Amino acid sequence: MENLLNIFVKSIFIDNMIFAYFLGMCSYLAVSKKYKTAAGLGMAVIFVLGITIPLNWLAYNFLLKEGALTWISEDFASIDLEVLKFIVFIAIVAAFVQLTEMAVEKFSPSLYNSLGIFLPLIAVNCSILGGALFLPTRDYEFVEAITFSLGSGIGWFLAVVSLAAIREKMAYADVPKPLRGLGITFIIVGLMAFGFMSFGGFELPFKNKEQQQAELEKTSQNTEDVKEVSVANFSE
Amino acid sequence: MSTETLEKEVNEVKKTSEPLLSKKRRTLLTNPLDEDNPITIQVLGICSALAVTVALKPTMVMAIAVTAVLVLANVVISALRNTIPNRIRIIVQLVVVASLVAIVDQVLKAYSYDVWKELSVFIGLIITNCIVMGRLEAFALGNKPWDAMLDGLGNSFGYAWIILAIAFFRELTGSGKLFGIKVLPDEYIGNGVMMSPAGACILLGVLIWIIRSRNGYVED
């Protein structure tokens, strides 16, 4: 449980999709002109990330990873389909986005009107595929993967909404002509990223398993040293 | 035969067989370098421009990988353009690009493992690199393979020179090295800001400022 809270906080603030990895920048810059559209796309990203990362986790752990096919038969233990991960991940994302678009269009036209135009954009949003591609390197469990996906989505939402708010205010500023639009936005994003870097200095209250293990080993080693010393002292 | 009909005939011949590098086609190659640059004007492919440009070597590899994927994908999609149904074109494009990226990934893993490790997820993210999808949508779906190839080359060169320029400044000011070789004197202390992606963001902003004030492009 504490571990989950750790992952959640970390994926929102410290490993923010935008400010730490710069994933999903294209749509981030394109839709952050107005607060309302930014919030719409942000919600869509939370939703799609929250569903596709667990789906991709299942695909990776039961289909692609080396030895993942043992649930079918023991003979498949040596099969490694990791080469196919790009195609499988992007196919899952694209298919899911298409399905959601059709479902939303059918059941809730009002939501479709506010969200619908962003859904096709999301299939090619780097943050969705990037989140999926982090899975093989991070070795999450299923519940951890869900927490990570929600945290990353919320982090993206936070980033896009705050940039949109700044850009709306910036309409009143007198920016040099060639710097207008993209140039000044980049500089603002850079400054915001510096701000978010300060979160990196936070010590998280809860340690994950490996850190706990490492600490345990360290303390046990220390006590052993102490013991040895005391034994040595005693023998003297 | 009057001169008019002669001219007409000449025009017709020109239409059926345009020279391989006509003026129009040359602009396909040169336009994306400056006034139609994918990064500074079209705002495509920003993620990788910021994330991989810490040093020149991985940036070079990234530029080559993107060039290979973009050119091949443009040619394949443009060859298939009349057979792809409009409704599912995005998925078809994604599958083509994903297969090409998987090949590039395997080649890099085999021949330059350390760079492959450094680039990690960003090789995979070429799939959703907006330059690739953007050019497929905007150009390859409506043009012949040779034109599409030139467009792919032009755009990937436009992308390459920007990210190489960023990487040059970042590596030089960040660690005093170029291609991993020390060029600044030992007294120089590396600028940590330039090593972080946030520094790249500001650098790119300034670069865009310079380029746009040169070619007079103004956004409203």
Tab-separated table of C-alpha atoms in Angstrom:
chain	number	residue	atom	x	y	z
A	1	MET	CA	0.000	0.000	0.000
A	2	GLU	CA	2.748	2.450	0.977
A	3	ASN	CA	4.639	1.404	-2.076
A	4	LEU	CA	1.625	2.263	-4.234
A	5	LEU	CA	1.354	5.718	-2.706
A	6	ASN	CA	5.022	6.186	-3.482
A	7	ILE	CA	4.581	5.258	-7.129
A	8	PHE	CA	1.543	7.518	-7.356
A	9	VAL	CA	3.266	10.605	-5.973
A	10	LYS	CA	6.416	9.870	-7.939
A	11	SER	CA	4.628	9.538	-11.270
A	12	ILE	CA	2.679	12.766	-10.756
A	13	PHE	CA	5.426	15.091	-9.540
A	14	ILE	CA	8.920	13.661	-9.756
A	15	ASP	CA	8.716	11.584	-12.928
A	16	ASN	CA	6.168	13.856	-14.565
A	17	MET	CA	5.561	12.769	-18.154
A	18	ILE	CA	6.026	16.297	-19.471
A	19	PHE	CA	8.613	17.892	-17.219
A	20	ALA	CA	10.876	14.904	-16.607
A	21	TYR	CA	10.582	12.910	-19.839
A	22	PHE	CA	9.078	15.434	-22.280
A	23	LEU	CA	6.622	12.874	-23.631
A	24	GLY	CA	3.544	13.973	-25.531
A	25	MET	CA	5.010	17.390	-26.292
A	26	CYS	CA	3.400	17.817	-29.720
A	27	SER	CA	-0.184	17.700	-28.536
A	28	TYR	CA	0.865	19.420	-25.301
A	29	LEU	CA	2.025	22.482	-27.239
A	30	ALA	CA	-0.775	22.300	-29.781
A	31	VAL	CA	-3.760	22.295	-27.416
A	32	SER	CA	-2.493	24.472	-24.589
A	33	LYS	CA	-3.692	27.728	-26.119
A	34	LYS	CA	-7.055	27.607	-24.350
A	35	TYR	CA	-7.720	26.391	-20.834
A	36	LYS	CA	-10.924	24.560	-21.774
A	37	THR	CA	-9.519	22.481	-24.635
A	38	ALA	CA	-6.448	21.724	-22.557
A	39	ALA	CA	-8.595	20.359	-19.752
A	40	GLY	CA	-10.549	18.258	-22.289
A	41	LEU	CA	-7.442	16.646	-23.720
A	42	GLY	CA	-6.009	16.194	-20.229
A	43	MET	CA	-9.079	14.213	-19.151
A	44	ALA	CA	-8.871	12.121	-22.314
A	45	VAL	CA	-5.217	11.335	-21.614
A	46	ILE	CA	-5.976	10.265	-18.018
A	47	PHE	CA	-8.716	7.970	-19.311
A	48	VAL	CA	-6.756	6.394	-22.173
A	49	LEU	CA	-3.544	6.011	-20.164
A	50	GLY	CA	-5.471	4.507	-17.260
A	51	ILE	CA	-6.896	1.778	-19.474
A	52	THR	CA	-4.166	1.085	-22.027
A	53	ILE	CA	-1.231	0.698	-19.626
A	54	PRO	CA	-2.896	-2.132	-17.670
A	55	LEU	CA	-3.914	-3.698	-21.008
A	56	ASN	CA	-0.358	-3.433	-22.282
A	57	TRP	CA	0.907	-4.809	-18.986
A	58	LEU	CA	-1.262	-7.889	-19.507
A	59	ALA	CA	-0.078	-8.215	-23.112
A	60	TYR	CA	3.547	-7.888	-22.066
A	61	ASN	CA	3.438	-10.291	-19.140
A	62	PHE	CA	1.257	-12.964	-20.688
A	63	LEU	CA	2.318	-12.754	-24.311
A	64	LEU	CA	5.577	-10.975	-25.049
A	65	LYS	CA	8.025	-11.440	-22.191
A	66	GLU	CA	10.504	-14.280	-22.325
A	67	GLY	CA	8.781	-17.336	-20.877
A	68	ALA	CA	5.458	-15.480	-20.700
A	69	LEU	CA	3.643	-18.132	-22.708
A	70	THR	CA	4.094	-20.871	-20.116
A	71	TRP	CA	0.422	-20.501	-19.141
A	72	ILE	CA	-0.416	-22.228	-22.438
A	73	SER	CA	2.151	-24.960	-22.307
A	74	GLU	CA	5.503	-25.626	-20.673
A	75	ASP	CA	7.046	-26.096	-24.114
A	76	PHE	CA	6.852	-22.358	-24.795
A	77	ALA	CA	9.127	-21.408	-21.899
A	78	SER	CA	11.992	-20.425	-24.183
A	79	ILE	CA	9.966	-18.231	-26.537
A	80	ASP	CA	10.802	-14.513	-26.393
A	81	LEU	CA	8.472	-12.297	-28.405
A	82	GLU	CA	9.819	-8.999	-27.178
A	83	VAL	CA	10.687	-7.972	-30.748
A	84	LEU	CA	6.975	-7.595	-31.373
A	85	LYS	CA	6.358	-5.228	-28.474
A	86	PHE	CA	6.182	-2.071	-30.601
A	87	ILE	CA	3.576	-3.487	-32.942
A	88	VAL	CA	1.492	-5.050	-30.159
A	89	PHE	CA	1.567	-1.959	-27.932
A	90	ILE	CA	0.660	0.492	-30.667
A	91	ALA	CA	-2.028	-1.827	-32.027
A	92	ILE	CA	-3.624	-2.074	-28.578
A	93	VAL	CA	-3.495	1.694	-28.126
A	94	ALA	CA	-4.869	2.483	-31.589
A	95	ALA	CA	-7.603	-0.141	-31.389
A	96	PHE	CA	-8.652	1.022	-27.933
A	97	VAL	CA	-8.772	4.652	-29.000
A	98	GLN	CA	-10.861	3.791	-32.050
A	99	LEU	CA	-13.258	1.692	-29.932
A	100	THR	CA	-13.666	4.409	-27.313
A	101	GLU	CA	-14.323	6.958	-30.000
A	102	MET	CA	-17.117	4.842	-31.466
A	103	ALA	CA	-18.593	4.025	-28.046
A	104	VAL	CA	-18.552	7.644	-26.891
A	105	GLU	CA	-20.081	8.782	-30.169
A	106	LYS	CA	-22.944	6.321	-29.773
A	107	PHE	CA	-23.760	6.627	-26.085
A	108	SER	CA	-22.925	10.194	-25.155
A	109	PRO	CA	-22.979	12.703	-28.003
A	110	SER	CA	-22.418	15.651	-25.654
A	111	LEU	CA	-19.229	14.100	-24.293
A	112	TYR	CA	-18.234	13.233	-27.854
A	113	ASN	CA	-18.545	16.845	-28.881
A	114	SER	CA	-16.305	18.037	-26.090
A	115	LEU	CA	-13.818	15.151	-26.135
A	116	GLY	CA	-14.310	13.515	-29.513
A	117	ILE	CA	-11.927	15.626	-31.548
A	118	PHE	CA	-9.072	14.847	-29.151
A	119	LEU	CA	-9.448	11.107	-29.158
A	120	PRO	CA	-7.841	10.446	-32.565
A	121	LEU	CA	-4.986	12.745	-31.515
A	122	ILE	CA	-4.315	10.563	-28.514
A	123	ALA	CA	-3.427	7.458	-30.525
A	124	VAL	CA	-0.265	9.245	-31.609
A	125	ASN	CA	0.438	10.941	-28.286
A	126	CYS	CA	3.921	9.884	-27.208
A	127	SER	CA	2.969	9.761	-23.534
A	128	ILE	CA	0.604	6.819	-24.093
A	129	LEU	CA	3.097	4.675	-25.973
A	130	GLY	CA	5.942	5.962	-23.809
A	131	GLY	CA	4.129	4.853	-20.671
A	132	ALA	CA	3.681	1.403	-22.195
A	133	LEU	CA	7.348	1.228	-23.214
A	134	PHE	CA	8.448	2.015	-19.655
A	135	LEU	CA	6.733	-1.178	-18.471
A	136	PRO	CA	9.426	-3.677	-19.587
A	137	THR	CA	12.160	-1.610	-17.949
A	138	ARG	CA	10.408	-1.120	-14.619
A	139	ASP	CA	9.081	-4.520	-13.653
A	140	TYR	CA	5.826	-3.383	-12.011
A	141	GLU	CA	3.193	-5.682	-10.599
A	142	PHE	CA	-0.322	-5.338	-11.974
A	143	VAL	CA	-1.678	-3.055	-9.239
A	144	GLU	CA	1.491	-0.977	-9.384
A	145	ALA	CA	1.069	-0.611	-13.146
A	146	ILE	CA	-2.474	0.709	-12.654
A	147	THR	CA	-1.246	3.212	-10.048
A	148	PHE	CA	1.566	4.297	-12.345
A	149	SER	CA	-0.837	4.802	-15.261
A	150	LEU	CA	-3.246	6.912	-13.195
A	151	GLY	CA	-0.421	8.965	-11.704
A	152	SER	CA	1.159	9.664	-15.093
A	153	GLY	CA	-2.215	10.670	-16.514
A	154	ILE	CA	-2.876	13.088	-13.677
A	155	GLY	CA	0.630	14.486	-14.008
A	156	TRP	CA	0.062	15.152	-17.708
A	157	PHE	CA	-3.304	16.768	-16.968
A	158	LEU	CA	-1.723	19.026	-14.352
A	159	ALA	CA	1.049	20.064	-16.733
A	160	VAL	CA	-1.206	20.878	-19.669
A	161	VAL	CA	-3.738	22.784	-17.579
A	162	SER	CA	-1.103	24.907	-15.882
A	163	LEU	CA	0.602	25.778	-19.173
A	164	ALA	CA	-2.752	26.698	-20.729
A	165	ALA	CA	-3.497	29.002	-17.802
A	166	ILE	CA	-0.149	30.757	-18.254
A	167	ARG	CA	-0.613	31.087	-22.012
A	168	GLU	CA	-4.084	32.604	-21.596
A	169	LYS	CA	-2.605	35.286	-19.355
A	170	MET	CA	0.268	35.786	-21.777
A	171	ALA	CA	-2.099	37.106	-24.419
A	172	TYR	CA	-1.808	40.463	-22.647
A	173	ALA	CA	1.968	40.493	-22.725
A	174	ASP	CA	4.035	42.247	-25.381
A	175	VAL	CA	6.299	39.502	-26.648
A	176	PRO	CA	8.825	40.195	-29.454
A	177	LYS	CA	7.272	39.135	-32.766
A	178	PRO	CA	9.528	36.230	-33.793
A	179	LEU	CA	9.373	34.832	-30.258
A	180	ARG	CA	5.574	34.787	-30.192
A	181	GLY	CA	3.789	31.462	-30.018
A	182	LEU	CA	6.161	28.529	-30.034
A	183	GLY	CA	9.367	30.254	-28.940
A	184	ILE	CA	8.082	31.838	-25.739
A	185	THR	CA	6.086	28.706	-24.944
A	186	PHE	CA	9.253	26.629	-25.025
A	187	ILE	CA	10.991	28.995	-22.652
A	188	ILE	CA	8.004	28.879	-20.276
A	189	VAL	CA	7.957	25.074	-20.395
A	190	GLY	CA	11.670	25.077	-19.597
A	191	LEU	CA	11.115	27.323	-16.574
A	192	MET	CA	8.200	25.170	-15.407
A	193	ALA	CA	10.436	22.117	-15.742
A	194	PHE	CA	12.997	23.797	-13.479
A	195	GLY	CA	10.204	24.299	-10.971
A	196	PHE	CA	9.221	20.662	-11.154
A	197	MET	CA	12.848	19.605	-10.752
A	198	SER	CA	12.649	20.812	-7.160
A	199	PHE	CA	10.249	17.931	-6.484
A	200	GLY	CA	13.166	15.642	-7.259
A	201	GLY	CA	14.773	16.689	-3.978
A	202	PHE	CA	11.882	15.340	-1.939
A	203	GLU	CA	12.531	12.274	0.085
A	204	LEU	CA	9.524	10.027	-0.264
A	205	PRO	CA	8.137	8.878	3.078
A	206	PHE	CA	7.809	5.305	1.981
A	207	LYS	CA	10.591	3.196	0.582
A	208	ASN	CA	10.038	0.577	-2.072
A	209	LYS	CA	10.976	-3.064	-1.587
A	210	GLU	CA	14.489	-2.848	-3.014
A	211	GLN	CA	15.379	0.206	-0.965
A	212	GLN	CA	14.038	-1.470	2.173
A	213	GLN	CA	16.048	-4.561	1.352
A	214	ALA	CA	19.181	-2.510	0.752
A	215	GLU	CA	18.714	-0.636	3.998
A	216	LEU	CA	18.134	-3.841	5.934
A	217	GLU	CA	21.318	-5.306	4.527
A	218	LYS	CA	23.209	-2.168	5.383
A	219	THR	CA	22.015	-2.086	8.985
A	220	SER	CA	22.612	-5.795	9.445
A	221	GLN	CA	26.110	-5.349	8.069
A	222	ASN	CA	26.692	-2.494	10.459
A	223	THR	CA	25.519	-4.512	13.419
A	224	GLU	CA	27.772	-7.349	12.326
A	225	ASP	CA	30.685	-4.930	12.220
A	226	VAL	CA	29.767	-3.672	15.649
A	227	LYS	CA	29.563	-7.226	16.909
A	228	GLU	CA	32.957	-8.049	15.508
A	229	VAL	CA	34.422	-4.952	17.066
A	230	SER	CA	32.850	-5.711	20.412
A	231	VAL	CA	34.045	-9.319	20.211
A	232	ALA	CA	37.507	-8.071	19.356
A	233	ASN	CA	37.386	-5.656	22.264
A	234	PHE	CA	36.219	-8.378	24.542
A	235	SER	CA	38.980	-10.735	23.545
A	236	GLU	CA	41.511	-8.079	24.221
B	1	MET	CA	3.175	22.598	-87.555
B	2	SER	CA	2.686	25.887	-85.755
B	3	THR	CA	4.726	26.884	-82.770
B	4	GLU	CA	1.647	26.744	-80.538
B	5	THR	CA	1.038	23.066	-81.071
B	6	LEU	CA	4.733	22.427	-80.642
B	7	GLU	CA	4.678	24.166	-77.293
B	8	LYS	CA	1.607	22.210	-76.312
B	9	GLU	CA	3.318	18.970	-77.172
B	10	VAL	CA	6.395	19.911	-75.235
B	11	ASN	CA	4.219	20.745	-72.251
B	12	GLU	CA	2.464	17.406	-72.510
B	13	VAL	CA	5.755	15.556	-72.629
B	14	LYS	CA	6.867	17.492	-69.589
B	15	LYS	CA	3.724	16.505	-67.729
B	16	THR	CA	4.148	12.795	-68.338
B	17	SER	CA	7.821	12.645	-67.484
B	18	GLU	CA	8.990	15.274	-65.058
B	19	PRO	CA	12.766	15.246	-64.624
B	20	LEU	CA	13.901	13.366	-61.531
B	21	LEU	CA	15.064	16.534	-59.837
B	22	SER	CA	12.893	19.285	-61.251
B	23	LYS	CA	12.597	22.658	-59.570
B	24	LYS	CA	9.421	21.681	-57.778
B	25	ARG	CA	11.059	18.548	-56.471
B	26	ARG	CA	14.133	20.394	-55.343
B	27	THR	CA	11.959	22.609	-53.178
B	28	LEU	CA	10.598	19.434	-51.570
B	29	LEU	CA	14.144	18.790	-50.416
B	30	THR	CA	15.180	22.311	-49.453
B	31	ASN	CA	11.989	23.827	-48.004
B	32	PRO	CA	11.940	21.743	-44.826
B	33	LEU	CA	15.465	22.879	-44.010
B	34	ASP	CA	14.396	26.423	-43.284
B	35	GLU	CA	11.026	28.010	-44.022
B	36	ASP	CA	8.995	24.816	-43.573
B	37	ASN	CA	11.148	23.172	-40.924
B	38	PRO	CA	9.394	20.306	-39.106
B	39	ILE	CA	10.565	21.400	-35.650
B	40	THR	CA	10.696	25.179	-35.685
B	41	ILE	CA	7.740	25.899	-37.982
B	42	GLN	CA	5.500	22.833	-38.135
B	43	VAL	CA	6.040	22.019	-34.412
B	44	LEU	CA	6.429	18.286	-34.949
B	45	GLY	CA	8.685	15.765	-33.238
B	46	ILE	CA	9.515	17.824	-30.182
B	47	CYS	CA	9.729	14.986	-27.643
B	48	SER	CA	12.816	13.398	-29.097
B	49	ALA	CA	14.377	16.761	-29.942
B	50	LEU	CA	14.451	17.540	-26.224
B	51	ALA	CA	15.066	14.132	-24.748
B	52	VAL	CA	17.903	12.612	-26.784
B	53	THR	CA	20.048	15.689	-27.410
B	54	VAL	CA	22.310	15.461	-24.356
B	55	ALA	CA	25.312	14.451	-26.488
B	56	LEU	CA	26.132	14.428	-30.190
B	57	LYS	CA	26.607	10.687	-30.623
B	58	PRO	CA	23.148	9.427	-29.597
B	59	THR	CA	21.628	12.404	-31.429
B	60	MET	CA	23.408	11.385	-34.634
B	61	VAL	CA	22.127	7.827	-34.274
B	62	MET	CA	18.626	9.113	-33.586
B	63	ALA	CA	18.735	11.346	-36.674
B	64	ILE	CA	19.819	8.424	-38.847
B	65	ALA	CA	17.109	6.174	-37.368
B	66	VAL	CA	14.415	8.785	-37.976
B	67	THR	CA	15.655	9.348	-41.542
B	68	ALA	CA	15.497	5.632	-42.307
B	69	VAL	CA	12.026	5.213	-40.827
B	70	LEU	CA	10.577	8.383	-42.330
B	71	VAL	CA	11.860	7.770	-45.874
B	72	LEU	CA	10.831	4.103	-45.955
B	73	ALA	CA	7.430	4.746	-44.359
B	74	ASN	CA	6.751	7.589	-46.804
B	75	VAL	CA	7.578	5.346	-49.770
B	76	VAL	CA	5.552	2.375	-48.501
B	77	ILE	CA	2.459	4.395	-47.599
B	78	SER	CA	2.626	6.367	-50.831
B	79	ALA	CA	2.838	3.101	-52.810
B	80	LEU	CA	-0.180	1.762	-50.916
B	81	ARG	CA	-2.118	5.036	-50.965
B	82	ASN	CA	-4.820	3.904	-53.400
B	83	THR	CA	-5.578	0.667	-51.570
B	84	ILE	CA	-5.827	1.947	-47.968
B	85	PRO	CA	-9.436	2.512	-46.853
B	86	ASN	CA	-9.817	6.000	-45.442
B	87	ARG	CA	-11.419	4.994	-42.124
B	88	ILE	CA	-8.611	2.753	-40.919
B	89	ARG	CA	-5.682	4.627	-42.436
B	90	ILE	CA	-4.218	5.663	-39.067
B	91	ILE	CA	-3.966	2.062	-37.913
B	92	VAL	CA	-2.424	0.995	-41.242
B	93	GLN	CA	0.134	3.803	-40.970
B	94	LEU	CA	0.932	2.896	-37.381
B	95	VAL	CA	1.467	-0.764	-38.241
B	96	VAL	CA	3.797	0.077	-41.142
B	97	VAL	CA	5.789	2.507	-39.009
B	98	ALA	CA	5.883	0.136	-36.032
B	99	SER	CA	7.301	-2.669	-38.188
B	100	LEU	CA	10.001	-0.358	-39.577
B	101	VAL	CA	10.877	0.842	-36.084
B	102	ALA	CA	11.115	-2.750	-34.835
B	103	ILE	CA	13.659	-3.436	-37.603
B	104	VAL	CA	15.665	-0.298	-36.783
B	105	ASP	CA	15.567	-1.234	-33.091
B	106	GLN	CA	16.954	-4.697	-33.775
B	107	VAL	CA	19.684	-3.370	-36.076
B	108	LEU	CA	20.783	-0.819	-33.463
B	109	LYS	CA	20.712	-3.429	-30.713
B	110	ALA	CA	22.967	-5.640	-32.809
B	111	TYR	CA	25.488	-3.068	-34.056
B	112	SER	CA	25.688	-0.319	-31.443
B	113	TYR	CA	24.440	-1.694	-28.170
B	114	ASP	CA	25.564	1.122	-25.864
B	115	VAL	CA	23.801	3.809	-27.878
B	116	TRP	CA	20.728	1.580	-28.065
B	117	LYS	CA	20.734	1.379	-24.272
B	118	GLU	CA	21.135	5.117	-23.940
B	119	LEU	CA	18.247	5.889	-26.267
B	120	SER	CA	16.061	3.211	-24.579
B	121	VAL	CA	12.392	4.059	-25.079
B	122	PHE	CA	13.039	6.844	-27.548
B	123	ILE	CA	13.730	4.421	-30.385
B	124	GLY	CA	10.272	2.971	-29.829
B	125	LEU	CA	8.828	6.439	-29.649
B	126	ILE	CA	9.803	7.107	-33.271
B	127	ILE	CA	6.480	5.354	-33.956
B	128	THR	CA	4.556	8.208	-32.429
B	129	ASN	CA	7.060	10.845	-33.523
B	130	CYS	CA	4.725	13.429	-34.964
B	131	ILE	CA	7.049	14.079	-37.916
B	132	VAL	CA	6.492	10.577	-39.250
B	133	MET	CA	2.720	10.564	-38.817
B	134	GLY	CA	2.426	14.179	-39.900
B	135	ARG	CA	4.291	13.669	-43.170
B	136	LEU	CA	2.408	10.441	-43.910
B	137	GLU	CA	-0.919	12.200	-43.427
B	138	ALA	CA	-0.024	15.434	-45.147
B	139	PHE	CA	2.127	14.210	-48.020
B	140	ALA	CA	2.535	10.491	-48.635
B	141	LEU	CA	-1.205	9.805	-48.865
B	142	GLY	CA	-1.565	12.155	-51.821
B	143	ASN	CA	1.675	11.887	-53.785
B	144	LYS	CA	3.769	9.471	-55.810
B	145	PRO	CA	6.523	7.375	-54.144
B	146	TRP	CA	9.483	9.327	-55.611
B	147	ASP	CA	8.090	12.661	-54.432
B	148	ALA	CA	7.269	11.099	-51.081
B	149	MET	CA	10.836	9.876	-50.774
B	150	LEU	CA	12.235	13.348	-51.469
B	151	ASP	CA	9.806	14.845	-48.974
B	152	GLY	CA	10.893	12.283	-46.391
B	153	LEU	CA	14.561	13.059	-46.995
B	154	GLY	CA	13.997	16.814	-46.831
B	155	ASN	CA	12.033	16.655	-43.609
B	156	SER	CA	14.379	14.301	-41.872
B	157	PHE	CA	17.344	16.520	-42.807
B	158	GLY	CA	15.418	19.510	-41.462
B	159	TYR	CA	14.865	17.563	-38.254
B	160	ALA	CA	18.462	16.320	-38.137
B	161	TRP	CA	20.167	19.694	-38.378
B	162	ILE	CA	18.043	21.201	-35.626
B	163	ILE	CA	18.620	18.359	-33.167
B	164	LEU	CA	22.329	18.244	-34.038
B	165	ALA	CA	22.589	21.982	-33.408
B	166	ILE	CA	20.899	21.604	-30.023
B	167	ALA	CA	23.095	18.629	-29.142
B	168	PHE	CA	26.221	20.576	-30.158
B	169	PHE	CA	25.468	23.416	-27.745
B	170	ARG	CA	24.267	21.108	-24.998
B	171	GLU	CA	27.303	18.848	-25.093
B	172	LEU	CA	29.761	21.734	-25.462
B	173	THR	CA	28.370	23.825	-22.613
B	174	GLY	CA	27.152	20.929	-20.496
B	175	SER	CA	30.297	18.858	-20.329
B	176	GLY	CA	32.882	20.654	-22.507
B	177	LYS	CA	33.011	17.747	-24.933
B	178	LEU	CA	32.153	17.103	-28.571
B	179	PHE	CA	31.384	13.524	-29.618
B	180	GLY	CA	32.744	12.478	-26.216
B	181	ILE	CA	36.156	14.136	-26.803
B	182	LYS	CA	37.182	16.938	-24.478
B	183	VAL	CA	37.585	20.226	-26.381
B	184	LEU	CA	37.360	22.854	-23.665
B	185	PRO	CA	40.220	23.205	-21.126
B	186	ASP	CA	40.002	21.179	-17.926
B	187	GLU	CA	39.246	24.286	-15.863
B	188	TYR	CA	35.830	24.474	-17.506
B	189	ILE	CA	33.129	23.260	-15.127
B	190	GLY	CA	30.183	21.638	-16.902
B	191	ASN	CA	26.900	23.526	-16.838
B	192	GLY	CA	24.384	21.161	-15.232
B	193	VAL	CA	21.407	23.126	-16.526
B	194	MET	CA	22.306	22.287	-20.111
B	195	MET	CA	22.423	18.580	-19.305
B	196	SER	CA	18.821	18.611	-18.094
B	197	PRO	CA	15.968	18.579	-20.629
B	198	ALA	CA	14.714	21.849	-19.159
B	199	GLY	CA	17.841	23.566	-20.464
B	200	ALA	CA	17.172	22.034	-23.873
B	201	CYS	CA	13.715	23.557	-23.798
B	202	ILE	CA	15.060	27.063	-23.277
B	203	LEU	CA	17.807	26.511	-25.857
B	204	LEU	CA	15.231	25.377	-28.411
B	205	GLY	CA	13.102	28.420	-27.618
B	206	VAL	CA	16.043	30.716	-28.338
B	207	LEU	CA	16.934	28.789	-31.505
B	208	ILE	CA	13.362	29.197	-32.751
B	209	TRP	CA	13.582	32.898	-31.981
B	210	ILE	CA	16.737	33.242	-34.100
B	211	ILE	CA	15.397	31.192	-37.012
B	212	ARG	CA	12.050	32.959	-37.082
B	213	SER	CA	13.518	36.424	-36.900
B	214	ARG	CA	15.708	35.429	-39.872
B	215	ASN	CA	12.982	34.073	-42.138
B	216	GLY	CA	10.263	36.412	-40.902
B	217	TYR	CA	7.732	33.790	-39.863
B	218	VAL	CA	5.288	35.199	-37.302
B	219	GLU	CA	2.709	33.247	-35.349
B	220	ASP	CA	-0.414	35.036	-34.210
